[in-house]
Amino acid sequence: MVPRHQEVLRRGDTRCEECVQLGSVGQHPRRSTPFARTRLLAENNRQLLLGKSARLHHGRRSRVLRSDSRSSTGSAQRAAGVIGALAKIMPNSGGPRSSRRKLYAHVVDSILLYGAPVWSTAALKRAFMKQAESAHRRACLRVIGGRPHVAYEATYVLAGIPPLALLADERARLYGRRREDAKDEERLATLSKWQEAWDRSKKARWTHRLIPNIRVWIERRHGELNYHLTQLLTGHGFFKHHSRRYDHNQSAQCPVCPSSIENAEHVFYHCRGFSEERERLHSLLHEVMTPENTTRLILASEPNWLAVASFAHSVVTGLRDEGMDRRG
């Protein structure tokens, strides 16, 4: 019997299909289908984990604020618990595809954003964001299969999920609006603010160079991210330039091209060590891939996306094997 107020995430049947068993409501236990799990989880979290919504509509303002402050902290802790459970079925390499992972991440958003119209006030927002942003980023990293030190900004863009602060502001603006088109209007406003912040930021400039337009990226009609393609798009991976940040005794020079630094741009676009793989890619794309045209090429068609993803897999696997040989 699954206890009330508890989520259990576990492997499903012999087909190894992810399945989510939700806590019971009253005497009616509920079990999701693979296509409905996100809605059920979100509903379950709203009803069972954060069952204080009625207070938002009462006139006892001060009591609501005190209650919501405690609820916000608890929400971050509960979201972290959900992420820990989801991590078991969403390893960086392998596991569900990125579109399925994104559905799971929206469950975390549902937990974190509950009550946003109240705690989006300045004082509560600052206190809550310290805990909540960390949990939110961990969920987004699982979506893209990213390494731990990928910048927040790049993580959100690749996952196609706006930063938590922007989502909270959007939820607060929607509160009290009843027009059917309000949600679309506010999401466009959120995207505009997100794009401005993306252009101004001094972090994740390699990802910005590849993906300058957020809306074009998140509205694509095809393309699943994975551990290998994410290394191309973030610049974080088995590159000596990146590894040198944590091991200053290691040289950042490319062993094949000694005059060049082994970073993502060099490895994927110029290194002679992967010239054969790169030539095969260019023949499939019918065009030479550069950092400036990468997004256009991979979004042009699904075969293009798959070709670049296969190329990234070959390069990252080769780098990993070379690193193991050097250490061996």
XYZ file of C-alpha atoms in Angstrom:
328
model
C 0.000 0.000 0.000
C 1.548 3.302 -1.057
C 1.330 5.798 1.806
C -0.528 9.021 1.342
C 1.637 12.110 0.560
C 4.308 9.942 -1.067
C 5.550 9.478 -4.627
C 7.126 6.232 -5.700
C 9.150 6.182 -8.932
C 10.158 2.779 -10.088
C 10.952 0.623 -13.071
C 7.841 -0.716 -14.712
C 7.190 -3.991 -16.506
C 9.599 -6.408 -18.192
C 9.824 -4.105 -21.187
C 11.849 -1.694 -18.988
C 9.376 1.093 -19.682
C 9.415 3.886 -17.114
C 6.320 3.848 -14.981
C 5.259 6.132 -12.164
C 3.116 4.919 -9.267
C 1.371 7.819 -7.613
C 0.218 8.067 -4.029
C -3.429 7.415 -3.368
C -6.066 10.086 -2.909
C -8.604 8.856 -0.427
C -9.220 5.173 -1.185
C -8.423 5.415 -4.879
C -4.816 4.577 -5.805
C -3.828 5.853 -9.215
C -1.350 4.487 -11.758
C -0.212 6.506 -14.750
C 0.212 5.467 -18.356
C 3.463 6.376 -20.116
C 1.682 9.246 -21.856
C -0.223 10.628 -18.871
C 2.364 10.427 -16.100
C 3.291 14.106 -16.205
C -0.249 15.375 -15.753
C -0.901 12.900 -12.965
C 2.318 13.685 -11.145
C 1.688 17.399 -11.372
C -1.866 16.960 -10.143
C -0.734 14.690 -7.329
C 1.917 17.153 -6.195
C -0.557 20.004 -6.240
C -3.165 18.097 -4.256
C -1.027 16.136 -1.829
C 2.314 17.880 -1.421
C 1.155 21.453 -1.525
C -2.380 21.288 -0.222
C -2.486 24.858 1.046
C -3.996 26.466 -2.007
C -7.221 27.416 -0.286
C -5.346 29.859 1.915
C -4.364 31.926 -1.120
C -7.985 32.967 -1.528
C -8.615 34.007 2.086
C -8.279 37.502 3.404
C -5.712 36.636 6.073
C -2.777 38.075 4.163
C -0.084 37.923 6.835
C -0.939 34.330 7.713
C -0.768 33.372 4.053
C 2.677 34.921 3.669
C 4.049 33.090 6.699
C 2.544 29.822 5.515
C 3.808 30.322 1.977
C 7.336 31.046 3.156
C 7.419 27.664 4.876
C 5.712 26.025 1.904
C 8.243 27.511 -0.532
C 11.169 26.059 1.381
C 9.407 22.730 1.588
C 8.680 22.857 -2.143
C 12.378 23.156 -2.962
C 13.162 20.215 -0.710
C 10.386 18.119 -2.209
C 11.487 19.022 -5.728
C 15.029 17.934 -4.879
C 13.652 14.625 -3.655
C 11.734 14.102 -6.887
C 14.847 14.921 -8.932
C 16.874 12.403 -6.948
C 14.295 9.730 -7.704
C 14.074 10.696 -11.372
C 17.866 10.607 -11.693
C 17.728 6.859 -11.218
C 15.756 6.461 -14.434
C 17.416 9.345 -16.292
C 21.179 8.731 -16.455
C 23.245 11.153 -18.523
C 23.994 8.487 -21.115
C 21.102 6.270 -22.161
C 17.654 6.201 -20.619
C 14.612 8.151 -21.852
C 14.955 10.512 -24.807
C 15.210 14.231 -24.062
C 11.571 15.021 -24.950
C 10.411 12.505 -22.331
C 12.902 13.906 -19.820
C 11.469 17.370 -20.400
C 8.050 16.139 -19.330
C 9.561 14.938 -16.068
C 11.236 18.325 -15.583
C 7.845 20.037 -15.853
C 6.776 18.024 -12.810
C 9.565 19.721 -10.869
C 8.407 23.098 -12.220
C 4.891 22.358 -10.989
C 6.195 21.747 -7.471
C 8.498 24.775 -7.384
C 6.049 27.250 -8.905
C 3.062 26.424 -6.763
C 1.977 29.584 -4.995
C 4.143 31.839 -7.183
C 1.608 34.706 -7.144
C 2.355 35.122 -3.413
C 6.019 34.238 -3.011
C 7.021 36.165 -6.120
C 7.113 39.218 -3.855
C 10.700 40.409 -3.497
C 11.568 39.172 -0.018
C 10.089 35.693 -0.407
C 11.450 35.360 -3.919
C 15.051 35.985 -2.881
C 14.861 33.467 -0.055
C 13.157 30.826 -2.159
C 15.325 31.172 -5.272
C 18.502 30.237 -3.428
C 17.167 26.728 -2.931
C 14.800 26.426 -5.864
C 17.176 27.416 -8.678
C 19.587 24.655 -7.740
C 16.819 22.045 -7.912
C 15.478 23.501 -11.152
C 18.895 23.439 -12.809
C 19.462 19.815 -11.798
C 16.220 18.865 -13.518
C 17.215 20.752 -16.674
C 20.651 19.107 -16.681
C 18.903 15.743 -16.715
C 16.896 16.848 -19.734
C 19.993 17.588 -21.819
C 22.320 14.931 -20.376
C 24.711 17.704 -19.417
C 27.835 17.624 -17.289
C 27.629 19.239 -13.815
C 29.553 22.431 -14.604
C 27.494 23.534 -17.626
C 26.429 27.145 -17.099
C 22.885 27.774 -15.893
C 22.176 29.898 -18.961
C 23.185 27.186 -21.445
C 21.341 24.503 -19.495
C 18.025 26.365 -19.690
C 18.355 27.221 -23.376
C 19.249 23.692 -24.456
C 16.464 22.206 -22.333
C 13.996 24.749 -23.719
C 12.829 25.641 -20.212
C 12.971 29.300 -19.078
C 14.860 30.186 -15.884
C 12.800 29.699 -12.747
C 12.689 33.418 -11.908
C 11.113 34.193 -15.290
C 8.625 31.350 -14.878
C 7.667 32.656 -11.444
C 7.122 36.166 -12.800
C 5.019 34.748 -15.618
C 2.899 32.761 -13.177
C 2.390 35.871 -11.039
C 1.316 37.918 -14.079
C -1.149 35.232 -15.106
C -2.697 35.221 -11.652
C -5.929 37.116 -11.893
C -6.059 37.116 -15.695
C -8.859 35.082 -17.176
C -8.621 35.710 -20.914
C -7.925 32.602 -22.946
C -5.062 34.214 -24.830
C -3.369 35.506 -21.666
C -1.124 32.450 -21.367
C 0.257 32.875 -24.883
C 0.775 36.601 -24.376
C 2.657 36.112 -21.137
C 4.809 33.327 -22.570
C 5.853 35.631 -25.420
C 6.756 38.280 -22.849
C 8.797 35.683 -20.941
C 10.617 34.639 -24.125
C 11.449 38.263 -24.881
C 12.963 38.803 -21.422
C 14.798 35.483 -21.657
C 16.295 36.422 -25.036
C 17.469 39.783 -23.709
C 19.163 38.106 -20.754
C 20.717 35.478 -23.075
C 22.191 38.189 -25.305
C 23.537 40.204 -22.351
C 25.063 37.330 -20.414
C 28.825 36.869 -20.391
C 28.494 33.155 -19.692
C 27.871 30.247 -22.080
C 29.123 32.274 -25.032
C 29.999 29.140 -27.000
C 26.394 27.927 -26.756
C 25.148 31.428 -27.617
C 27.351 31.414 -30.706
C 25.737 28.172 -31.842
C 22.183 29.028 -30.703
C 21.725 32.811 -30.735
C 17.914 32.685 -31.105
C 16.117 30.920 -28.265
C 12.679 30.847 -29.867
C 13.935 29.203 -33.058
C 15.582 26.516 -30.934
C 12.727 25.701 -28.568
C 10.069 25.698 -31.298
C 11.891 23.153 -33.454
C 9.851 20.218 -34.708
C 12.481 17.514 -34.387
C 15.692 16.682 -32.573
C 16.517 14.840 -29.363
C 19.501 15.911 -27.269
C 21.863 13.358 -25.776
C 25.061 13.180 -23.777
C 27.333 13.411 -26.835
C 25.517 16.144 -28.786
C 25.244 18.218 -25.622
C 29.048 18.265 -25.370
C 29.223 19.858 -28.809
C 26.588 22.444 -27.888
C 27.979 23.345 -24.453
C 31.745 22.961 -24.911
C 31.854 20.923 -21.696
C 33.216 17.443 -22.196
C 36.327 15.368 -22.808
C 38.291 18.361 -24.096
C 41.739 19.030 -22.648
C 41.020 22.763 -22.471
C 37.983 22.041 -20.317
C 39.717 19.383 -18.198
C 42.588 21.759 -17.496
C 40.265 23.861 -15.353
C 40.377 21.065 -12.794
C 43.901 19.740 -13.448
C 46.377 22.577 -14.004
C 49.192 20.109 -14.618
C 47.517 18.939 -17.807
C 48.341 20.598 -21.111
C 45.456 22.051 -23.121
C 47.222 21.451 -26.430
C 45.700 19.086 -28.968
C 47.938 15.982 -29.329
C 47.172 15.817 -33.066
C 47.450 19.553 -33.755
C 50.063 20.825 -31.242
C 49.641 24.437 -32.282
C 45.945 24.412 -31.336
C 44.040 24.322 -28.067
C 41.844 21.244 -27.716
C 38.442 22.803 -27.109
C 35.003 22.086 -28.560
C 35.438 24.341 -31.586
C 38.789 22.830 -32.523
C 37.757 19.211 -31.997
C 34.418 19.309 -33.805
C 35.234 21.765 -36.572
C 38.971 21.664 -37.305
C 40.960 18.842 -35.716
C 42.770 16.598 -38.218
C 42.211 13.628 -35.911
C 38.524 13.571 -36.897
C 38.841 14.665 -40.513
C 37.330 11.458 -41.914
C 34.255 11.694 -39.695
C 33.908 15.383 -40.559
C 34.128 14.731 -44.302
C 31.387 12.105 -44.068
C 29.236 14.585 -42.173
C 29.746 17.328 -44.764
C 28.820 14.927 -47.557
C 25.550 14.131 -45.780
C 24.810 17.783 -45.077
C 25.909 18.898 -48.575
C 27.585 21.811 -46.820
C 30.542 22.497 -44.571
C 29.361 22.853 -40.983
C 30.637 25.879 -39.053
C 29.682 27.230 -35.613
C 27.619 29.943 -37.276
C 25.507 27.596 -39.432
C 25.240 24.612 -37.074
C 21.765 25.454 -35.766
C 20.428 26.174 -39.238
C 21.733 22.869 -40.558
C 20.494 20.634 -37.765
C 17.077 22.299 -37.685
C 16.682 22.067 -41.463
C 15.719 18.382 -41.360
C 15.684 15.393 -39.057
C 18.289 13.509 -41.169
C 20.632 16.471 -40.707
C 20.078 16.388 -36.955
C 20.777 12.661 -36.823
C 23.913 13.070 -38.942
C 25.336 15.722 -36.601
C 24.338 13.683 -33.532
C 26.133 10.633 -34.988
C 29.202 12.756 -35.709
C 29.181 14.095 -32.139
C 28.919 10.534 -30.811
C 31.953 9.438 -32.841
C 34.050 12.425 -31.754
C 33.162 12.264 -28.052
C 33.683 8.511 -27.950
C 37.064 8.921 -29.640
C 38.121 11.612 -27.174
C 37.032 9.489 -24.229
C 38.960 6.478 -25.499
C 42.072 8.598 -26.120
C 41.869 9.975 -22.593
C 41.597 6.481 -21.150
C 44.619 5.362 -23.187
C 46.670 8.310 -21.929
C 45.751 7.592 -18.323
C 46.390 3.875 -18.844
